[in-house]
Coordinates of C-alpha atoms in Angstrom, one line a residue:
X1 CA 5.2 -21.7 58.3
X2 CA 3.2 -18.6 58.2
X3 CA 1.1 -17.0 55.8
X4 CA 1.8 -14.3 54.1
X5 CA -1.5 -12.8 55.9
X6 CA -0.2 -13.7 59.0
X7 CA 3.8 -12.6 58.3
X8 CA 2.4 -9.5 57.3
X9 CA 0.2 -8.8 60.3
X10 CA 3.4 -9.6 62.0
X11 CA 5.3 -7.0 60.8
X12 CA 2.6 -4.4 61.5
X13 CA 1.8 -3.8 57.7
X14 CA 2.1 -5.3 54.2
X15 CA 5.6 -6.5 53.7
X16 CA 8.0 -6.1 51.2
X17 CA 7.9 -9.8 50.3
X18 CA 3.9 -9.2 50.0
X19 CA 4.7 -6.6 48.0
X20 CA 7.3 -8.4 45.6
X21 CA 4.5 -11.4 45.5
X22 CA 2.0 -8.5 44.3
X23 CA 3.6 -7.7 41.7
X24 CA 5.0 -11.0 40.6
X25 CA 1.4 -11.9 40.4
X26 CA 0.8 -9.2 38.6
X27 CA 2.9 -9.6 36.0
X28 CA 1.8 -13.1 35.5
X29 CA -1.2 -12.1 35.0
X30 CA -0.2 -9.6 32.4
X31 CA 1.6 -12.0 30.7
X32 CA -0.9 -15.1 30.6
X33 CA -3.8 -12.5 28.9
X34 CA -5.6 -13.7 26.1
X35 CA -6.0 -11.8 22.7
X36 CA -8.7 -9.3 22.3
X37 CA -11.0 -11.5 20.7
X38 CA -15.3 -12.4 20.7
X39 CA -16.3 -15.7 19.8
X40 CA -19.7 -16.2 20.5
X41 CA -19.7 -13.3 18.1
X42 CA -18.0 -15.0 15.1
X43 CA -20.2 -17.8 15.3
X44 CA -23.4 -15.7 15.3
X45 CA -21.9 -13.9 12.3
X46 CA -21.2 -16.8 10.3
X47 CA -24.3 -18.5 11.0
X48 CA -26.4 -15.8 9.8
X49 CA -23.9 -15.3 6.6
X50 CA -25.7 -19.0 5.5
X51 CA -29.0 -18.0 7.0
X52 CA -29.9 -15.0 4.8
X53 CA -28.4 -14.8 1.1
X54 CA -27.9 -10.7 1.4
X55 CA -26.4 -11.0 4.6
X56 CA -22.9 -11.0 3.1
X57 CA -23.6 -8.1 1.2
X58 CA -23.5 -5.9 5.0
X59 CA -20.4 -6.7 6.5
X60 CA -17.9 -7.8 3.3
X61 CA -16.5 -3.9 3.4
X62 CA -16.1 -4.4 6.9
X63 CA -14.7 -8.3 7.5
X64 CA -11.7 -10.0 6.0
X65 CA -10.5 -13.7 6.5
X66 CA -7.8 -12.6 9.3
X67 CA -10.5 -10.3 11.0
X68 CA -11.6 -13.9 12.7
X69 CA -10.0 -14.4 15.5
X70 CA -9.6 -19.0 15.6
X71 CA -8.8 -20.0 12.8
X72 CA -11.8 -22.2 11.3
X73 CA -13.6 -19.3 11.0
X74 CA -11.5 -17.9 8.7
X75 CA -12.0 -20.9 6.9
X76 CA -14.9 -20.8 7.1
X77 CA -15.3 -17.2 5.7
X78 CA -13.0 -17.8 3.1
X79 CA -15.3 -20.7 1.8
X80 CA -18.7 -18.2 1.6
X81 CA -16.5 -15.4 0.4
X82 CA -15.6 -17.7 -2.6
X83 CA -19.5 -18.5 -3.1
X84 CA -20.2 -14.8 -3.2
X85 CA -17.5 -14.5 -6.1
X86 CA -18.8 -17.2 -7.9
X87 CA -22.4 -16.2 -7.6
X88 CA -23.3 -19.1 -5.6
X89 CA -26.1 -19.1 -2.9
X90 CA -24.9 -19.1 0.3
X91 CA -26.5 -21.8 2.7
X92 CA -25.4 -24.4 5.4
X93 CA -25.1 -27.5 2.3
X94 CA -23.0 -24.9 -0.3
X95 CA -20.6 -23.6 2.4
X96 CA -20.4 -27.6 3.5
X97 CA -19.3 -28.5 0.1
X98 CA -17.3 -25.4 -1.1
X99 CA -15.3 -26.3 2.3
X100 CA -15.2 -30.2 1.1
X101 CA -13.5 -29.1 -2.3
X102 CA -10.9 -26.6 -0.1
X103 CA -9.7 -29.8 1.6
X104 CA -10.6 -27.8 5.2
X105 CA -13.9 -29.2 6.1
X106 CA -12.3 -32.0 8.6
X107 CA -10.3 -28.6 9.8
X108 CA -13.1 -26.7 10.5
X109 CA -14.7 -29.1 12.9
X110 CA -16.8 -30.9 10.4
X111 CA -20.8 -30.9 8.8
X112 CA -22.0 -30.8 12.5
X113 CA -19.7 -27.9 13.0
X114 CA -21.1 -25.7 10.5
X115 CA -25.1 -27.3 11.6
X116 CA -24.2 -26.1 15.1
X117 CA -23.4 -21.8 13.9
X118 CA -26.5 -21.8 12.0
X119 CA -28.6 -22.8 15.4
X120 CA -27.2 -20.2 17.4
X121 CA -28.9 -17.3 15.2
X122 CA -32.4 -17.1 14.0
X123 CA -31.9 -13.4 12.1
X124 CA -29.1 -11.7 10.5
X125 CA -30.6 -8.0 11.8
X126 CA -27.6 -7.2 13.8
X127 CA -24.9 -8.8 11.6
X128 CA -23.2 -5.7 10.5
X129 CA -23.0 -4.6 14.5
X130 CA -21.7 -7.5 15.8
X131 CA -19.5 -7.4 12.4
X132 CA -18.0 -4.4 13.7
X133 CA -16.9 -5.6 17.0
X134 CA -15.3 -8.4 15.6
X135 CA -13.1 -6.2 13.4
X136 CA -12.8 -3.9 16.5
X137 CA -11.0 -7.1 18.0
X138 CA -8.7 -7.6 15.2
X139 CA -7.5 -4.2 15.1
X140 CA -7.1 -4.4 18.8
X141 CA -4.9 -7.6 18.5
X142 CA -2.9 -5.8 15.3
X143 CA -1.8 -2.9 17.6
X144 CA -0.8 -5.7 20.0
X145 CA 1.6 -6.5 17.8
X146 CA 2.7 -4.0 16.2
X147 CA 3.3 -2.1 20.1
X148 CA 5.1 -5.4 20.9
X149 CA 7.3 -5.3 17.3
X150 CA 8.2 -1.7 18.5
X151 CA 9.3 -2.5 21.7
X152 CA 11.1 -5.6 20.5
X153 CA 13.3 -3.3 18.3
X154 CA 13.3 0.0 20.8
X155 CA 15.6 -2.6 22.8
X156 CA 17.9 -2.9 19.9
X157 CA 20.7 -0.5 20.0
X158 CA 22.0 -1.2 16.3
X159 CA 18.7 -0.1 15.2
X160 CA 18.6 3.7 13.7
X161 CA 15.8 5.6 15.9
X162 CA 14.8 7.5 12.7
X163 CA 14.1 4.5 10.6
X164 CA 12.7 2.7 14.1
X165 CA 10.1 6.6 14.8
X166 CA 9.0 6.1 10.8
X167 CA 8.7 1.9 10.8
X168 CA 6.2 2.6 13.8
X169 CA 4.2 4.9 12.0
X170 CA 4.1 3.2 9.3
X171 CA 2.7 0.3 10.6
X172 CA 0.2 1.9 12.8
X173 CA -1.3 4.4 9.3
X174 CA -1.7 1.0 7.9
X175 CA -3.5 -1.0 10.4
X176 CA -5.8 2.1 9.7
X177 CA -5.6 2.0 6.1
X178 CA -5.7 -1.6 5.6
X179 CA -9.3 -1.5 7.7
X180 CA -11.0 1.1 5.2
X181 CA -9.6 -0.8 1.9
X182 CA -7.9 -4.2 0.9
X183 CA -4.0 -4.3 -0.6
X184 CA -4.2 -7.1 -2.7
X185 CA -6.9 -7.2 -5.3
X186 CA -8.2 -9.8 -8.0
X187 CA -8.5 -8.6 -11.7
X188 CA -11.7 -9.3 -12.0
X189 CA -12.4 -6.6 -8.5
X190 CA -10.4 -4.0 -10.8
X191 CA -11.9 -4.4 -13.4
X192 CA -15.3 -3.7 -12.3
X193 CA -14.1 -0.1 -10.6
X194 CA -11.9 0.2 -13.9
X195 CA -15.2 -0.2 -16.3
X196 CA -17.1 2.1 -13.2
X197 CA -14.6 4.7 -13.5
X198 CA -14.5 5.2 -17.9
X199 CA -18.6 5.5 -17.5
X200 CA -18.8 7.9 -14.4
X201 CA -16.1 10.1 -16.9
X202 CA -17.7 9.6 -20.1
X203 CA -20.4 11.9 -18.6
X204 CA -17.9 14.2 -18.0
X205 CA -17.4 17.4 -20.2
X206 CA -14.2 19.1 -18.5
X207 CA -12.0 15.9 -19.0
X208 CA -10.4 15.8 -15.9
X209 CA -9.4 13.2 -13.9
X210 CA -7.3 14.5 -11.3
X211 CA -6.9 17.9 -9.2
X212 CA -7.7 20.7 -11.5
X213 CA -4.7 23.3 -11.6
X214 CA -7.3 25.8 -12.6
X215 CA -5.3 26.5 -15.8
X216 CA -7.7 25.6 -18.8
X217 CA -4.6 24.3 -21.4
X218 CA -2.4 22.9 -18.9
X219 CA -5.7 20.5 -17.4
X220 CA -6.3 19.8 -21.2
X221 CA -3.0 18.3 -21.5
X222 CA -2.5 16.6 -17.9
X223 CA -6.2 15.8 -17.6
X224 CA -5.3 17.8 -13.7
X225 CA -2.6 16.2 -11.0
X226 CA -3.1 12.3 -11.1
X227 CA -3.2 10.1 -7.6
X228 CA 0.3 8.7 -6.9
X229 CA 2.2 10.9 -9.5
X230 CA 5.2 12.9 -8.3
X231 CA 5.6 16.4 -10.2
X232 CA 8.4 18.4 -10.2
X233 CA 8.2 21.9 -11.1
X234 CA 11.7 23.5 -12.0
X235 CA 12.9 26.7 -13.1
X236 CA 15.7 29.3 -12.5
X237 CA 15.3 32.0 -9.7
X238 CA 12.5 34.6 -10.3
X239 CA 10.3 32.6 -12.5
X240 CA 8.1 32.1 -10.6
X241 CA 7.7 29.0 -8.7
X242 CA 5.9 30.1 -5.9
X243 CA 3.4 32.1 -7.2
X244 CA 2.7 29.0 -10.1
X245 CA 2.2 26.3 -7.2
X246 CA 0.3 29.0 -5.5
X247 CA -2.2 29.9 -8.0
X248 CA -2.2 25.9 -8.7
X249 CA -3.0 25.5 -4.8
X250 CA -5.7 27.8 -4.7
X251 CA -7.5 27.2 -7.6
X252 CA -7.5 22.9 -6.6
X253 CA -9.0 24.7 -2.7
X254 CA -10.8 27.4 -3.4
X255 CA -12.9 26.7 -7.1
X256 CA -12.8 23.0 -6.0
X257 CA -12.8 22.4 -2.7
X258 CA -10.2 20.1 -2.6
X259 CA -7.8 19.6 0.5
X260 CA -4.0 21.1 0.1
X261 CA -0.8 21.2 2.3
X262 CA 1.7 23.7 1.4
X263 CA 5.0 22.8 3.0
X264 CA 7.2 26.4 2.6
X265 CA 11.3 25.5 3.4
X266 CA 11.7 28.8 2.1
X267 CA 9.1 31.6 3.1
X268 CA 6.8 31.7 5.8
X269 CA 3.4 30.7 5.7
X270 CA 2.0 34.6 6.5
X271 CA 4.6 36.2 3.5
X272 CA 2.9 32.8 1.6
X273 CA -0.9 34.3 2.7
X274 CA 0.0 37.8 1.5
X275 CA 0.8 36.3 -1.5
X276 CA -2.3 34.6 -2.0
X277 CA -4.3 37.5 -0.7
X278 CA -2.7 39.3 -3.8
X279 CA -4.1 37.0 -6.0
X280 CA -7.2 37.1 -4.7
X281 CA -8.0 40.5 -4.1
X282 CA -5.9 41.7 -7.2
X283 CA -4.2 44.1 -4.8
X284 CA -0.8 44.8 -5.8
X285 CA 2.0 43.1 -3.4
X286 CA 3.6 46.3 -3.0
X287 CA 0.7 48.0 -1.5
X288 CA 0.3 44.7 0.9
X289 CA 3.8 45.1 1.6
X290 CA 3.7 48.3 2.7
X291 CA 0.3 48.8 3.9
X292 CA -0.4 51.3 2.1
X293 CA -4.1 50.5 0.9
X294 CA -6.8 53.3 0.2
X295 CA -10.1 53.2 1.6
X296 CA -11.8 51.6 -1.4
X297 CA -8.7 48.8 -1.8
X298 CA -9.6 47.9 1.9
X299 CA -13.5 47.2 1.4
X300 CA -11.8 45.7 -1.4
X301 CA -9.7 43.2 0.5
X302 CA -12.5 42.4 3.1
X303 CA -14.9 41.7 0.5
X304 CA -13.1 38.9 -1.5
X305 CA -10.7 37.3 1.3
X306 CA -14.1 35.1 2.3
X307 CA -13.4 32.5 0.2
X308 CA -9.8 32.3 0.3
X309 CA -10.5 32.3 4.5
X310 CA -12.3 29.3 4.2
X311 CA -10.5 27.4 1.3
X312 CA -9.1 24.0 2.4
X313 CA -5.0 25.0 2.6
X314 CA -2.3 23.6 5.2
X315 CA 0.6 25.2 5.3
X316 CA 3.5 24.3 6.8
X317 CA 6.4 26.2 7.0
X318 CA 9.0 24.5 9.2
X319 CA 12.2 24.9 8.0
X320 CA 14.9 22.2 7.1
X321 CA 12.4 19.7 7.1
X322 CA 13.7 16.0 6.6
X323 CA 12.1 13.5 4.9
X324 CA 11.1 11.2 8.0
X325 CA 9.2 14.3 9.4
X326 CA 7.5 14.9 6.1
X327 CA 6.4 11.5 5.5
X328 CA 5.0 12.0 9.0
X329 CA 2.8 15.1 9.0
X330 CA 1.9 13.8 5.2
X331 CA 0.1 10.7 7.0
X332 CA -1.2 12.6 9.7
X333 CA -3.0 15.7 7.7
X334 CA -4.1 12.5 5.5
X335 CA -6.1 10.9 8.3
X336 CA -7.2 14.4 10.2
X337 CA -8.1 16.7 6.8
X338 CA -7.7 13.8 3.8
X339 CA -6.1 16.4 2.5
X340 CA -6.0 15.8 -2.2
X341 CA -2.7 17.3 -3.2
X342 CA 0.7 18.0 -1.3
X343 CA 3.0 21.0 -2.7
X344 CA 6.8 21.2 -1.3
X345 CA 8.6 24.6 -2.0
X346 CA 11.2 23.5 -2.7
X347 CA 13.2 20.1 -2.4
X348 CA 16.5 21.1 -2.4
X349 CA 16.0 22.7 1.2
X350 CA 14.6 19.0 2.2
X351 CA 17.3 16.9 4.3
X352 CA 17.6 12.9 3.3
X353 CA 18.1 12.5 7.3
X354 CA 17.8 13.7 10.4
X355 CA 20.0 17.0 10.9
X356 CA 23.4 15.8 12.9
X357 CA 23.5 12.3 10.5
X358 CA 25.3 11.3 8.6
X359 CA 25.3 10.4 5.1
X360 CA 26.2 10.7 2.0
X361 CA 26.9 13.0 -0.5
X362 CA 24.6 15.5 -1.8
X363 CA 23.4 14.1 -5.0
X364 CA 22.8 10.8 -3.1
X365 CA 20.6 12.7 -0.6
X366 CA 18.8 14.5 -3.2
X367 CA 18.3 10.8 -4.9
X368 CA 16.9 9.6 -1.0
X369 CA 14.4 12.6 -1.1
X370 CA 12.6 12.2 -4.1
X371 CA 12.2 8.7 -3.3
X372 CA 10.9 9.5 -0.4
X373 CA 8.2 12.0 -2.2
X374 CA 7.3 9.4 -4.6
X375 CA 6.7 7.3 -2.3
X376 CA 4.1 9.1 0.0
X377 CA 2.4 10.2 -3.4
X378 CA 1.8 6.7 -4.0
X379 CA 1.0 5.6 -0.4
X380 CA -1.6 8.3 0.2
X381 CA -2.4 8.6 -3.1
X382 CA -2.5 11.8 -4.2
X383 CA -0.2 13.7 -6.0
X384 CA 3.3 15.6 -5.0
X385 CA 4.1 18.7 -6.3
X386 CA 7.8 19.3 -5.7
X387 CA 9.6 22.7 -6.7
X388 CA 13.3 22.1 -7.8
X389 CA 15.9 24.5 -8.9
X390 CA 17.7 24.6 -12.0
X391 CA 21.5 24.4 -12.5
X392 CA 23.4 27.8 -13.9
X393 CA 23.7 25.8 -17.0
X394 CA 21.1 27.6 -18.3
X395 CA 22.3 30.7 -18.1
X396 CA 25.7 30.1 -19.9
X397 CA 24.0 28.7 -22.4
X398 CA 24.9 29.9 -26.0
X399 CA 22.3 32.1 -28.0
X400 CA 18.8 34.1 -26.8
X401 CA 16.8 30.6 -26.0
X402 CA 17.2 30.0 -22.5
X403 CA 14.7 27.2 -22.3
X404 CA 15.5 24.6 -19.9
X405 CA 16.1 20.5 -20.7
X406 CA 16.0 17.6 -18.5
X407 CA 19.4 17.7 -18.1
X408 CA 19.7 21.1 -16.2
X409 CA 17.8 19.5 -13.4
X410 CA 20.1 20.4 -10.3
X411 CA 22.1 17.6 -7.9
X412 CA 20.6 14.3 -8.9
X413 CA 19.5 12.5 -12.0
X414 CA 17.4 10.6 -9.4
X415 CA 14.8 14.1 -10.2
X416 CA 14.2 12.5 -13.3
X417 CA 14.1 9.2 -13.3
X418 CA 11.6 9.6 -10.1
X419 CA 9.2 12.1 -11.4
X420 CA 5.8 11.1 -13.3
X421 CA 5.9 14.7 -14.4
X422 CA 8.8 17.1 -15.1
X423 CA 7.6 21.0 -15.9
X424 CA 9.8 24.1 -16.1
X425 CA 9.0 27.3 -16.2
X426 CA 10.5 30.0 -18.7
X427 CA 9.6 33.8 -18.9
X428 CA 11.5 35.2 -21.3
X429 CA 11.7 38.7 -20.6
X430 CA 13.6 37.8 -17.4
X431 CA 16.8 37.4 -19.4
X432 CA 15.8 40.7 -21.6
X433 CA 14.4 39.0 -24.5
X434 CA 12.0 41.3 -25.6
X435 CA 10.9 39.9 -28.8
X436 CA 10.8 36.1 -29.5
X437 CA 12.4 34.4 -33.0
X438 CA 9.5 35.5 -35.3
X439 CA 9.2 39.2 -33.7
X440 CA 6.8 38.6 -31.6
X441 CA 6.8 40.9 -27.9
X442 CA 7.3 38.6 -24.8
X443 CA 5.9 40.7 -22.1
X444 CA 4.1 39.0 -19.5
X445 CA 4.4 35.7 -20.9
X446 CA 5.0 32.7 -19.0
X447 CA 5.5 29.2 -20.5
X448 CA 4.9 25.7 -18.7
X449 CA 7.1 23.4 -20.3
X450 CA 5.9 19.6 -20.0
X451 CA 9.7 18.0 -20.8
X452 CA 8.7 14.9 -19.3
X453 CA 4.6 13.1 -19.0
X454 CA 5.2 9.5 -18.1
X455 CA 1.3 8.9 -19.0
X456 CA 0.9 11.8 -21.1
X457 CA 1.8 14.0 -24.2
X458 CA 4.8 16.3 -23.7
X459 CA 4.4 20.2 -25.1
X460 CA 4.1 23.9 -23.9
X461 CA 1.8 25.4 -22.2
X462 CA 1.9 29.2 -22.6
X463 CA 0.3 31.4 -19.3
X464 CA 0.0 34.9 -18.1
X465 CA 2.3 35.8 -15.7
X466 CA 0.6 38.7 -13.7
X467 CA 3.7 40.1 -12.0
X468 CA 2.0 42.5 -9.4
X469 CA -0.8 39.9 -8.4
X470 CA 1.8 37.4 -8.1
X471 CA -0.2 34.8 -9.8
X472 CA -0.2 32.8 -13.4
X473 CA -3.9 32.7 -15.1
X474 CA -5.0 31.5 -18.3
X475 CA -4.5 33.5 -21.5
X476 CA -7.2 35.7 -22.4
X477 CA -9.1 35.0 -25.7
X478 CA -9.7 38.3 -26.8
X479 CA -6.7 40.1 -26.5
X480 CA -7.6 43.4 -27.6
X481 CA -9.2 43.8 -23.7
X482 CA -8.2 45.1 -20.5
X483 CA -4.8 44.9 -21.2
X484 CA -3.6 42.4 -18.4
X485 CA -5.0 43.7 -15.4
X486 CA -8.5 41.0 -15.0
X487 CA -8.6 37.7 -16.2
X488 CA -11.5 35.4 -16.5
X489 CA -11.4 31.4 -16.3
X490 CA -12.6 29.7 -19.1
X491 CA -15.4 27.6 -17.9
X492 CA -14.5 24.5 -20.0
X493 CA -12.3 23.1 -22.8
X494 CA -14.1 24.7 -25.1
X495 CA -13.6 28.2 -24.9
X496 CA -9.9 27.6 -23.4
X497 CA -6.5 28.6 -25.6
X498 CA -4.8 25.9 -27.0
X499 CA -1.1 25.5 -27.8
X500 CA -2.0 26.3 -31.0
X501 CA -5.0 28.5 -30.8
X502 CA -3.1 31.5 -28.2
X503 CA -1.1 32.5 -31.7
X504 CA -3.6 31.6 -34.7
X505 CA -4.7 35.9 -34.1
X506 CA -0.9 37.0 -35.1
X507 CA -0.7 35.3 -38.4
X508 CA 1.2 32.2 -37.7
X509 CA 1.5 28.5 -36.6
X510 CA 2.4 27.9 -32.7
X511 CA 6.2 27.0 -32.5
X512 CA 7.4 25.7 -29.4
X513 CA 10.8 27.5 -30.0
X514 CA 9.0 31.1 -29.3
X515 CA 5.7 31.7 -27.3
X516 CA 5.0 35.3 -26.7
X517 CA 1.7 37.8 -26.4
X518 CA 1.4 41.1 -26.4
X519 CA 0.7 42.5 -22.7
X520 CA 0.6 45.5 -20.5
X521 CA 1.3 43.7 -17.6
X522 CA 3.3 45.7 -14.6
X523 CA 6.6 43.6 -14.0
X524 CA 7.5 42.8 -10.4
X525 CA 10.5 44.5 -9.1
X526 CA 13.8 42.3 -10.0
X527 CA 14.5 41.3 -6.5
X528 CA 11.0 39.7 -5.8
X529 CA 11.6 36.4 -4.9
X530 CA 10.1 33.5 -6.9

């Protein structure tokens, strides 16, 4: 019979059953590959771990039991892990015998096992290189199978794509996650970054321990935006949503340099600029509208837009966004910007699934969508600031308070129950309340009411609302100034207007039914939108 050189030759070229045997062989060999792994590597690593006693003390941010590719390493590992928890020293006889007591030293390959990885090292002065391959290989062999999970299921066609596209992404955020910081935890770990954490604040004199907002009362009361927390911000048309989350957004980017993304359902992200660029500049909108600026109010706007240029803000303003592609771009401006704080304006504008599926009702896709922002705050970590509208309950409402309550929340009672954090805002003068209970003018007020604080104290928060700046700023403390039209940050808690405090100069105690200030604030024209 001949070759397949010769049958080849024969035909003048390679053959198509060459060929076919190519690939066949090929494929085999595709399919008999070993897992990325490095061996030699492990047993130098481990070896010096029982060589030198601070050689742990290099690689345990970087190696975990699993990073080890055969299994009596991990074993192994496990055994001087243990040590270093118990304050043991680490050497050839203590690893031995904590293995003994695991009931894994027979598993392992024995005492002459363990004699044999300390002989192939003499230092540990490479140990956090070759530490690094090794969990190079790991991640290697945990995109191995999580590409080989995804193609599994692509096959599947009872699987949901959507659900498939955000399992896969998933999975691959974590093998990335999982490699800068462990899931499970013992108490005695915690406690140590819990007793780290109360001294590192004690030296503290603003009080915060989250993103600032920028607003001296409301940070004294939330102590800023907490990691993991879901907020929802709520009020009626025109109170002023955007230009609150706004003037949160740029106070957390610009005074503190911490990362935001602005995702904008409603407006796009250059009407979003202009408004910041009011705020900043103290330019009225109109004029920025228009374009109408004098000579002077241009040097103006060139000479205080630097910071605001280089502030740390995403935005994002694609519309109908659905939860699968926000929980997508969340991760990804995570890992490329590690961006702090996440604002959405505003959720009911967010689709539960992908446009074209179906579902079910409203209030049950409003219920999937704040899930679905509670849970990427407490993936990532960082808190969600979610606008929400208000039901017209409100305005039926009998009498001049027009304050909102939990229960005007709009669509789902899922809000709610969700939310670390409910606020609403309330301006008074919107619905032509000029004067408050006690007679006391409303103008230019705006209120920040904390209805809900799942780690907190509930109360209100009164604001400034500068209308033609489109921002909320703190109260000023001498109110016989300027009149509304420049504002200054208190620096600390100190000097900053409390609850109580903003209406100890007009005779009386604070009363959460009525909080108004005197103010000579220009009102924006009715049809602004907020």
């Amino acid at each position: 019979m001949a070759t397949d050189n010769e049958f080849s030759n024969n035909m003048g070229g390679k053959s198509n059953f060459a060929k076919k045997r190519t690939s066949l062989n090929n494929l085999i060999g595709g399919l008999g590959k070993l897992p990325p792994q490095a061996l030699d590597l492990e047993e130098a690593v481990l070896g010096a771990l029982m060589l030198e006693k601070n050689a742990l003390s290099e690689v345990i941010d970087i190696l975990k039991p699993e990073s080890f590719y055969k299994e009596a390493h991990q074993k192994i590992y496990e055994a001087i892990f243990s040590l270093f928890q118990q304050t043991s020293p680490i050497d050839l006889l203590t690893v031995t015998a904590e293995l003994r007591k695991m009931g894994a030293l027979e598993m392992v390959g024995g005492a002459y096992y363990i004699t044999q990885l300390t002989d192939r090292v003499v230092s540990a002065a490479n140990i956090e290189y070759h530490a690094r391959i090794i969990s190079q290989k790991y991640i290697q062999r945990e995109l191995i199978k999580v590409s080989t999970e995804i193609i599994n299921s692509s096959y599947d066609e009872t699987a949901d794509i959507f659900d498939l596209l955000d399992h896969a992404e998933k999975s691959l955020f974590d093998i990335a996650q999982n490699n800068l910081r462990r899931d499970s935890r013992k108490m005695d770990d915690i406690m140590r970054e819990a007793i780290s954490n109360l001294e590192m604040l004690r030296d503290r004199t603003d009080g915060l321990t989250g993103i600032p907002s920028g607003l001296t009362a409301l940070d004294r009361m939330t102590s800023g935006w907490q990691p993991s927390d879901l907020v929802i911000i709520a009020a009626r048309p025109a109170m002023g949503k955007t230009a609150f989350v706004l003037s949160v957004a740029r106070n957390a980017a610009v005074d503190h340099q911490r990362a935001v993304a602005v995702f904008s359902l409603e407006m796009s992200s250059v009407q979003l600029v202009n408004r910041l660029i009011a705020g900043e500049t103290e330019i009225e909108q109109e004029k920025l509208k228009k374009g109408n600026l004098a000579d002077h109010e241009w040097q103006q706007l060139h000479s205080r837009i630097g910071r605001l240029t280089e502030a740390p803000i995403i935005i994002d303003d694609t519309p109908a966004l659905n939860v699968f592609e926000f929980r997508a771009k969340c991760r990804r401006l995570k890992a490329q910007h590690d961006i702090q704080m996440v604002i959405v304006d505003y959720l009911q504008l967010m689709h539960g699934k992908s446009e074209g599926k179906g579902g079910g009702n409203r209030e049950q896709e409003i219920g999937s969508i704040s899930r679905a922002l509670k849970s990427v705050a407490k993936e990532l970590n960082i808190p969600v600031l979610a606008l929400s509208q208000l039901s017209r309950a409100v305005e039926s409402r009998p009498g001049n308070s027009k304050r909102p309550m939990l229960s005007d929340l709009r669509e789902s009672g899922s809000i709610e129950q969700d939310a670390d954090m409910v606020l609403f805002l309330y301006r008074p003068e919107y619905y032509g309340l000029t004067e408050d209970e006690e007679g006391r003018p409303t103008a230019g007020v705006g209120e920040v009411i904390i209805a809900k604080h799942r780690n907190g104290e509930t109360g209100i928060v009164p604001l400034k609302f500068v209308g033609k700046f489109v921002k909320f700023v703190d109260l000023e403390e001498d109110f016989g100034g300027a009149g509304g039209d420049s504002f200054g940050t208190p620096d600390s808690f100190g000097s900053a207007l409390g609850p109580s405090d903003a209406f100890s100069n007009f005779g009386g105690n604070f009363d959460t039914g009525g909080i108004t200030m005197p103010s000579r604030m220009n009102d924006m024209p009715d049809d602004a939108p907020f």
